[in-house]
Amino acid sequence: MGFGTVENRSRVDSKQGNMQKLRIAVIGLGSDWQHRYLPALRSLRDRFGVVGVYHSVSALAAAAARELDSVGYDSFRSLISNPSVEAILMLEDDWYQLQPLWVACEAQKGIFCGSEVDIQGMSSSGLQEAISSSGIPFMSGFSRRYAPATLRFKELIATRLGRPRLLFCHRRLPSEPPDPANSVSLEKQTNRELLELIDWCTYIVDEEPDWVQAIRHLSRPSPTNADYQILSLGFGDPETDPNAILAQISCGAYIPSVWAEAIAFRPPAAVQVCCEKGLVFIDLPSTLVWFDDAGRHQETLDTELPIGQQMLIQFHRAVASKVSLVSDLQETNEAIRILEKAKLSTQTHQRVSLRDGIL
């Protein structure tokens, strides 16, 4: 499923050789604003022009807008409906939830969704179908696939290490206090992490998985939520097919946030991958250590573009060319579908096929 067509003025002028700016609206800021998106937009002033910024706290919107020579808006509807806006960067959801995405869809504006937008709600609300039918560009901010270490690893798979066989991917989060108001946000954060890890593993393998099997460990402070979740993602049957690939994905939120030192103690590699001809350990965003018959190799890719710039460049290119380049709606939908099947697996205590149903 591609990005489809959308009328916009953001394209390379082949006669003048100039990159025309993509006029965007920023909806929400989120925890990634200061360290990822604001620096990226500053560095990419030749590609992006910020028409306005909306935040539920007007003072924050005004402050962010001043940093980009833009203006703050009191209404996301009026900002998105501004005729000069060609696409939106929705970086978090708030009281408005997914409403800005509906407005952008109706107004035929391209959409970039940051990591703090609960995109899982798109399926049940019918938003996925609406975006697909409208043909507007859509991109999820699955940041791991844009990390310099990930891109380098993909090169090594093609040139030195061969096809992946086993993947071990773990994410450690701090647990929140036993407060019902916070427990929902922890579950939401855990699901988002699992969603990104699923996307990351399928991106590395570059194949469609066949089945998933998952287990949850319930949290003592909040029995309705889990403090640890693990799922196995199968590409073929590992019990009968020696060429099958198995990815083990887990996310734990069992360490109290007050134990900050424990959370950071001996962190696991973001992903460990056993390939046909070697073994790789990746530490995001830019370090990887790999082993083959020649021994140990360590690469630090600090000179590569930061993740924020990588993602926004891809989004600009997608809107300008009207072609799906990397993370489009279809891939986002697939990651959401796999996570939903994983939840079914925890309920049935069985391996669940991603093609037909329970195996």
GROMACS .gro file of C-alpha atoms in nm:
model
  359
    1MET     CA    1   0.000   0.000   0.000
    2GLY     CA    2   0.170   0.319  -0.115
    3PHE     CA    3   0.149   0.677  -0.011
    4GLY     CA    4  -0.092   0.760  -0.293
    5THR     CA    5  -0.133   1.108  -0.436
    6VAL     CA    6  -0.177   1.436  -0.256
    7GLU     CA    7  -0.175   1.783  -0.400
    8ASN     CA    8   0.118   1.980  -0.260
    9ARG     CA    9   0.388   2.222  -0.365
   10SER     CA   10   0.678   2.042  -0.199
   11ARG     CA   11   0.904   1.915  -0.477
   12VAL     CA   12   1.243   1.964  -0.628
   13ASP     CA   13   1.237   2.232  -0.896
   14SER     CA   14   1.444   2.062  -1.164
   15LYS     CA   15   1.489   2.386  -1.356
   16GLN     CA   16   1.615   2.594  -1.068
   17GLY     CA   17   1.773   2.310  -0.867
   18ASN     CA   18   1.610   2.436  -0.544
   19MET     CA   19   1.431   2.229  -0.282
   20GLN     CA   20   1.095   2.390  -0.211
   21LYS     CA   21   0.986   2.392   0.149
   22LEU     CA   22   0.714   2.166   0.283
   23ARG     CA   23   0.477   2.381   0.488
   24ILE     CA   24   0.385   2.192   0.806
   25ALA     CA   25   0.175   2.224   1.121
   26VAL     CA   26   0.310   2.090   1.450
   27ILE     CA   27   0.044   1.933   1.675
   28GLY     CA   28   0.161   1.863   2.029
   29LEU     CA   29   0.522   1.855   2.144
   30GLY     CA   30   0.586   1.552   2.363
   31SER     CA   31   0.905   1.436   2.532
   32ASP     CA   32   1.094   1.406   2.201
   33TRP     CA   33   1.049   1.770   2.101
   34GLN     CA   34   1.358   1.928   2.256
   35HIS     CA   35   1.612   1.658   2.174
   36ARG     CA   36   1.479   1.523   1.844
   37TYR     CA   37   1.228   1.725   1.645
   38LEU     CA   38   1.324   2.084   1.727
   39PRO     CA   39   1.694   2.028   1.635
   40ALA     CA   40   1.586   1.839   1.322
   41LEU     CA   41   1.354   2.118   1.205
   42ARG     CA   42   1.625   2.376   1.269
   43SER     CA   43   1.875   2.175   1.065
   44LEU     CA   44   1.624   2.120   0.784
   45ARG     CA   45   1.507   2.478   0.737
   46ASP     CA   46   1.569   2.438   0.364
   47ARG     CA   47   1.311   2.158   0.353
   48PHE     CA   48   1.049   2.256   0.612
   49GLY     CA   49   0.861   2.572   0.698
   50VAL     CA   50   0.655   2.562   1.018
   51VAL     CA   51   0.325   2.745   0.964
   52GLY     CA   52   0.216   2.711   1.326
   53VAL     CA   53   0.232   2.513   1.649
   54TYR     CA   54  -0.061   2.386   1.853
   55HIS     CA   55  -0.043   2.262   2.213
   56SER     CA   56  -0.318   2.225   2.470
   57VAL     CA   57  -0.113   2.465   2.685
   58SER     CA   58  -0.106   2.788   2.484
   59ALA     CA   59   0.212   2.917   2.650
   60LEU     CA   60   0.405   2.606   2.540
   61ALA     CA   61   0.277   2.642   2.185
   62ALA     CA   62   0.386   3.008   2.176
   63ALA     CA   63   0.731   2.926   2.317
   64ALA     CA   64   0.790   2.646   2.066
   65ALA     CA   65   0.666   2.864   1.780
   66ARG     CA   66   0.910   3.143   1.870
   67GLU     CA   67   1.200   2.900   1.840
   68LEU     CA   68   1.102   2.835   1.478
   69ASP     CA   69   0.993   3.187   1.378
   70SER     CA   70   0.635   3.064   1.366
   71VAL     CA   71   0.313   3.135   1.556
   72GLY     CA   72   0.117   2.950   1.822
   73TYR     CA   73  -0.244   2.844   1.760
   74ASP     CA   74  -0.527   2.796   2.008
   75SER     CA   75  -0.709   2.548   1.784
   76PHE     CA   76  -0.563   2.250   1.601
   77ARG     CA   77  -0.858   2.259   1.359
   78SER     CA   78  -0.787   2.613   1.244
   79LEU     CA   79  -0.415   2.536   1.212
   80ILE     CA   80  -0.461   2.220   1.006
   81SER     CA   81  -0.728   2.390   0.793
   82ASN     CA   82  -0.490   2.675   0.707
   83PRO     CA   83  -0.458   2.661   0.325
   84SER     CA   84  -0.081   2.704   0.343
   85VAL     CA   85  -0.037   2.386   0.551
   86GLU     CA   86   0.057   2.084   0.340
   87ALA     CA   87   0.127   1.826   0.611
   88ILE     CA   88   0.113   1.783   0.987
   89LEU     CA   89   0.362   1.656   1.244
   90MET     CA   90   0.151   1.513   1.525
   91LEU     CA   91   0.397   1.444   1.804
   92GLU     CA   92   0.163   1.351   2.091
   93ASP     CA   93  -0.203   1.295   2.165
   94ASP     CA   94  -0.378   1.477   2.446
   95TRP     CA   95  -0.742   1.540   2.523
   96TYR     CA   96  -0.805   1.547   2.149
   97GLN     CA   97  -0.672   1.190   2.101
   98LEU     CA   98  -0.677   1.112   1.724
   99GLN     CA   99  -0.905   1.399   1.617
  100PRO     CA  100  -0.623   1.595   1.444
  101LEU     CA  101  -0.561   1.294   1.220
  102TRP     CA  102  -0.926   1.294   1.113
  103VAL     CA  103  -0.906   1.667   1.037
  104ALA     CA  104  -0.584   1.620   0.837
  105CYS     CA  105  -0.738   1.330   0.647
  106GLU     CA  106  -1.046   1.533   0.556
  107ALA     CA  107  -0.829   1.829   0.452
  108GLN     CA  108  -0.598   1.607   0.242
  109LYS     CA  109  -0.286   1.695   0.444
  110GLY     CA  110   0.007   1.454   0.483
  111ILE     CA  111   0.053   1.296   0.828
  112PHE     CA  112   0.360   1.217   1.036
  113CYS     CA  113   0.285   1.049   1.371
  114GLY     CA  114   0.538   1.066   1.653
  115SER     CA  115   0.603   0.798   1.914
  116GLU     CA  116   0.359   0.945   2.168
  117VAL     CA  117   0.053   0.913   1.947
  118ASP     CA  118  -0.159   0.608   2.028
  119ILE     CA  119  -0.189   0.482   1.674
  120GLN     CA  120  -0.338   0.151   1.789
  121GLY     CA  121  -0.671   0.329   1.816
  122MET     CA  122  -0.673   0.390   1.441
  123SER     CA  123  -0.796   0.039   1.365
  124SER     CA  124  -1.108   0.036   1.584
  125SER     CA  125  -1.203   0.393   1.496
  126GLY     CA  126  -1.198   0.340   1.120
  127LEU     CA  127  -0.917   0.594   1.075
  128GLN     CA  128  -0.690   0.344   0.900
  129GLU     CA  129  -0.946   0.291   0.626
  130ALA     CA  130  -1.012   0.664   0.598
  131ILE     CA  131  -0.642   0.744   0.552
  132SER     CA  132  -0.601   0.462   0.302
  133SER     CA  133  -0.904   0.575   0.100
  134SER     CA  134  -0.792   0.938   0.098
  135GLY     CA  135  -0.450   0.850  -0.045
  136ILE     CA  136  -0.269   1.104   0.172
  137PRO     CA  137   0.094   1.041   0.275
  138PHE     CA  138   0.117   0.874   0.616
  139MET     CA  139   0.427   0.788   0.816
  140SER     CA  140   0.475   0.655   1.167
  141GLY     CA  141   0.778   0.766   1.367
  142PHE     CA  142   0.919   0.416   1.418
  143SER     CA  143   1.258   0.559   1.505
  144ARG     CA  144   1.463   0.240   1.545
  145ARG     CA  145   1.461   0.159   1.175
  146TYR     CA  146   1.617   0.500   1.101
  147ALA     CA  147   1.901   0.469   1.352
  148PRO     CA  148   2.249   0.479   1.193
  149ALA     CA  149   2.334   0.145   1.358
  150THR     CA  150   2.027  -0.019   1.201
  151LEU     CA  151   2.107   0.112   0.854
  152ARG     CA  152   2.467  -0.007   0.884
  153PHE     CA  153   2.350  -0.349   1.004
  154LYS     CA  154   2.130  -0.384   0.697
  155GLU     CA  155   2.442  -0.326   0.486
  156LEU     CA  156   2.631  -0.593   0.681
  157ILE     CA  157   2.348  -0.842   0.629
  158ALA     CA  158   2.380  -0.792   0.253
  159THR     CA  159   2.761  -0.792   0.237
  160ARG     CA  160   2.920  -0.980   0.529
  161LEU     CA  161   2.689  -1.147   0.778
  162GLY     CA  162   2.415  -1.310   0.574
  163ARG     CA  163   2.054  -1.372   0.665
  164PRO     CA  164   1.941  -1.332   1.028
  165ARG     CA  165   1.850  -1.652   1.216
  166LEU     CA  166   1.777  -1.546   1.574
  167LEU     CA  167   1.689  -1.202   1.715
  168PHE     CA  168   1.674  -1.106   2.084
  169CYS     CA  169   1.520  -0.767   2.147
  170HIS     CA  170   1.450  -0.636   2.498
  171ARG     CA  171   1.334  -0.301   2.630
  172ARG     CA  172   1.354  -0.205   2.998
  173LEU     CA  173   1.115   0.063   3.129
  174PRO     CA  174   1.073   0.207   3.479
  175SER     CA  175   0.752   0.109   3.648
  176GLU     CA  176   0.523   0.381   3.772
  177PRO     CA  177   0.386   0.427   4.124
  178PRO     CA  178   0.081   0.212   4.215
  179ASP     CA  179  -0.155   0.488   4.110
  180PRO     CA  180  -0.456   0.398   3.889
  181ALA     CA  181  -0.417   0.729   3.705
  182ASN     CA  182  -0.065   0.626   3.599
  183SER     CA  183  -0.120   0.256   3.532
  184VAL     CA  184  -0.307   0.324   3.208
  185SER     CA  185  -0.023   0.535   3.072
  186LEU     CA  186   0.229   0.260   3.159
  187GLU     CA  187   0.026   0.003   2.966
  188LYS     CA  188   0.005   0.245   2.675
  189GLN     CA  189   0.380   0.307   2.681
  190THR     CA  190   0.457  -0.065   2.697
  191ASN     CA  191   0.229  -0.137   2.400
  192ARG     CA  192   0.395   0.139   2.201
  193GLU     CA  193   0.739  -0.004   2.277
  194LEU     CA  194   0.629  -0.351   2.170
  195LEU     CA  195   0.478  -0.206   1.854
  196GLU     CA  196   0.809  -0.041   1.763
  197LEU     CA  197   1.009  -0.354   1.847
  198ILE     CA  198   0.783  -0.564   1.626
  199ASP     CA  199   0.830  -0.318   1.339
  200TRP     CA  200   1.205  -0.310   1.398
  201CYS     CA  201   1.247  -0.688   1.391
  202THR     CA  202   1.035  -0.731   1.077
  203TYR     CA  203   1.233  -0.449   0.914
  204ILE     CA  204   1.563  -0.620   0.996
  205VAL     CA  205   1.445  -0.961   0.876
  206ASP     CA  206   1.270  -0.810   0.571
  207GLU     CA  207   1.012  -1.090   0.564
  208GLU     CA  208   0.654  -1.132   0.679
  209PRO     CA  209   0.616  -1.334   1.002
  210ASP     CA  210   0.395  -1.643   1.010
  211TRP     CA  211   0.298  -1.673   1.376
  212VAL     CA  212   0.324  -1.516   1.720
  213GLN     CA  213   0.316  -1.653   2.073
  214ALA     CA  214   0.304  -1.427   2.379
  215ILE     CA  215   0.301  -1.434   2.760
  216ARG     CA  216   0.222  -1.158   3.012
  217HIS     CA  217   0.327  -1.134   3.377
  218LEU     CA  218   0.070  -0.934   3.573
  219SER     CA  219   0.182  -0.646   3.790
  220ARG     CA  220   0.121  -0.676   4.164
  221PRO     CA  221   0.036  -0.306   4.217
  222SER     CA  222  -0.200  -0.309   3.919
  223PRO     CA  223  -0.327  -0.661   3.840
  224THR     CA  224  -0.505  -0.542   3.525
  225ASN     CA  225  -0.171  -0.449   3.366
  226ALA     CA  226   0.150  -0.641   3.301
  227ASP     CA  227   0.495  -0.558   3.430
  228TYR     CA  228   0.659  -0.792   3.178
  229GLN     CA  229   0.555  -0.909   2.835
  230ILE     CA  230   0.740  -1.142   2.600
  231LEU     CA  231   0.649  -1.263   2.255
  232SER     CA  232   0.808  -1.490   1.999
  233LEU     CA  233   0.769  -1.393   1.636
  234GLY     CA  234   0.820  -1.676   1.388
  235PHE     CA  235   0.923  -1.655   1.025
  236GLY     CA  236   0.863  -2.017   0.930
  237ASP     CA  237   0.850  -2.315   1.167
  238PRO     CA  238   1.172  -2.329   1.373
  239GLU     CA  239   1.099  -2.687   1.482
  240THR     CA  240   1.094  -2.830   1.131
  241ASP     CA  241   1.262  -2.573   0.903
  242PRO     CA  242   1.635  -2.503   0.956
  243ASN     CA  243   1.599  -2.183   0.754
  244ALA     CA  244   1.326  -2.043   0.980
  245ILE     CA  245   1.388  -1.720   1.171
  246LEU     CA  246   1.283  -1.662   1.531
  247ALA     CA  247   1.261  -1.322   1.701
  248GLN     CA  248   1.219  -1.295   2.078
  249ILE     CA  249   1.077  -0.958   2.181
  250SER     CA  250   1.018  -0.846   2.538
  251CYS     CA  251   0.940  -0.535   2.737
  252GLY     CA  252   0.970  -0.513   3.115
  253ALA     CA  253   0.843  -0.242   3.348
  254TYR     CA  254   0.909  -0.407   3.683
  255ILE     CA  255   1.178  -0.178   3.830
  256PRO     CA  256   1.037   0.114   4.037
  257SER     CA  257   1.132   0.452   3.894
  258VAL     CA  258   1.293   0.550   4.226
  259TRP     CA  259   1.554   0.280   4.161
  260ALA     CA  260   1.704   0.485   3.878
  261GLU     CA  261   2.048   0.332   3.920
  262ALA     CA  262   1.909  -0.020   3.889
  263ILE     CA  263   1.726   0.065   3.567
  264ALA     CA  264   2.052   0.173   3.402
  265PHE     CA  265   2.262  -0.112   3.547
  266ARG     CA  266   2.404  -0.344   3.282
  267PRO     CA  267   2.147  -0.257   3.015
  268PRO     CA  268   2.103  -0.526   2.750
  269ALA     CA  269   2.184  -0.456   2.388
  270ALA     CA  270   1.891  -0.300   2.205
  271VAL     CA  271   1.900  -0.604   1.980
  272GLN     CA  272   2.126  -0.906   1.948
  273VAL     CA  273   2.113  -1.090   1.617
  274CYS     CA  274   2.267  -1.422   1.520
  275CYS     CA  275   2.318  -1.430   1.143
  276GLU     CA  276   2.439  -1.703   0.909
  277LYS     CA  277   2.797  -1.575   0.920
  278GLY     CA  278   2.822  -1.374   1.240
  279LEU     CA  279   2.676  -1.216   1.551
  280VAL     CA  280   2.574  -0.853   1.606
  281PHE     CA  281   2.502  -0.641   1.915
  282ILE     CA  282   2.338  -0.302   1.851
  283ASP     CA  283   2.327  -0.012   2.096
  284LEU     CA  284   2.106   0.265   1.966
  285PRO     CA  285   2.140   0.496   1.799
  286SER     CA  286   2.486   0.461   1.651
  287THR     CA  287   2.698   0.177   1.794
  288LEU     CA  288   2.724  -0.182   1.681
  289VAL     CA  289   2.969  -0.458   1.768
  290TRP     CA  290   2.982  -0.759   1.540
  291PHE     CA  291   3.176  -1.083   1.524
  292ASP     CA  292   3.265  -1.310   1.233
  293ASP     CA  293   3.546  -1.548   1.142
  294ALA     CA  294   3.790  -1.255   1.134
  295GLY     CA  295   3.715  -1.162   1.496
  296ARG     CA  296   3.555  -0.862   1.666
  297HIS     CA  297   3.458  -0.540   1.490
  298GLN     CA  298   3.324  -0.225   1.658
  299GLU     CA  299   3.171   0.070   1.475
  300THR     CA  300   3.054   0.402   1.614
  301LEU     CA  301   2.856   0.605   1.361
  302ASP     CA  302   2.840   0.942   1.535
  303THR     CA  303   2.903   1.129   1.209
  304GLU     CA  304   2.577   1.005   1.054
  305LEU     CA  305   2.261   1.217   1.053
  306PRO     CA  306   2.058   1.201   1.378
  307ILE     CA  307   1.741   0.993   1.381
  308GLY     CA  308   1.512   1.297   1.383
  309GLN     CA  309   1.665   1.433   1.064
  310GLN     CA  310   1.660   1.090   0.899
  311MET     CA  311   1.286   1.052   0.965
  312LEU     CA  312   1.187   1.401   0.854
  313ILE     CA  313   1.396   1.376   0.536
  314GLN     CA  314   1.213   1.054   0.448
  315PHE     CA  315   0.878   1.218   0.521
  316HIS     CA  316   0.965   1.520   0.306
  317ARG     CA  317   1.075   1.291   0.024
  318ALA     CA  318   0.758   1.082   0.050
  319VAL     CA  319   0.528   1.383   0.033
  320ALA     CA  320   0.728   1.541  -0.247
  321SER     CA  321   0.747   1.229  -0.464
  322LYS     CA  322   0.402   1.094  -0.371
  323VAL     CA  323   0.565   0.752  -0.326
  324SER     CA  324   0.589   0.531  -0.016
  325LEU     CA  325   0.956   0.507   0.073
  326VAL     CA  326   0.990   0.351   0.415
  327SER     CA  327   0.731   0.329   0.693
  328ASP     CA  328   0.389   0.368   0.537
  329LEU     CA  329   0.037   0.293   0.646
  330GLN     CA  330   0.051  -0.071   0.543
  331GLU     CA  331   0.356  -0.144   0.758
  332THR     CA  332   0.202   0.041   1.052
  333ASN     CA  333  -0.119  -0.156   1.015
  334GLU     CA  334   0.076  -0.481   1.006
  335ALA     CA  335   0.264  -0.402   1.327
  336ILE     CA  336  -0.067  -0.316   1.498
  337ARG     CA  337  -0.222  -0.641   1.371
  338ILE     CA  338   0.068  -0.849   1.504
  339LEU     CA  339   0.041  -0.687   1.847
  340GLU     CA  340  -0.333  -0.759   1.853
  341LYS     CA  341  -0.263  -1.124   1.763
  342ALA     CA  342  -0.006  -1.135   2.046
  343LYS     CA  343  -0.280  -1.026   2.289
  344LEU     CA  344  -0.499  -1.306   2.154
  345SER     CA  345  -0.214  -1.549   2.219
  346THR     CA  346  -0.191  -1.444   2.585
  347GLN     CA  347  -0.565  -1.502   2.624
  348THR     CA  348  -0.571  -1.845   2.456
  349HIS     CA  349  -0.225  -1.960   2.577
  350GLN     CA  350  -0.155  -2.078   2.224
  351ARG     CA  351   0.058  -1.991   1.925
  352VAL     CA  352  -0.148  -1.777   1.689
  353SER     CA  353  -0.109  -1.780   1.312
  354LEU     CA  354  -0.073  -1.442   1.147
  355ARG     CA  355  -0.237  -1.584   0.839
  356ASP     CA  356  -0.532  -1.802   0.942
  357GLY     CA  357  -0.586  -1.806   1.318
  358ILE     CA  358  -0.480  -2.026   1.610
  359LEU     CA  359  -0.237  -2.298   1.507
   0.00000   0.00000   0.00000
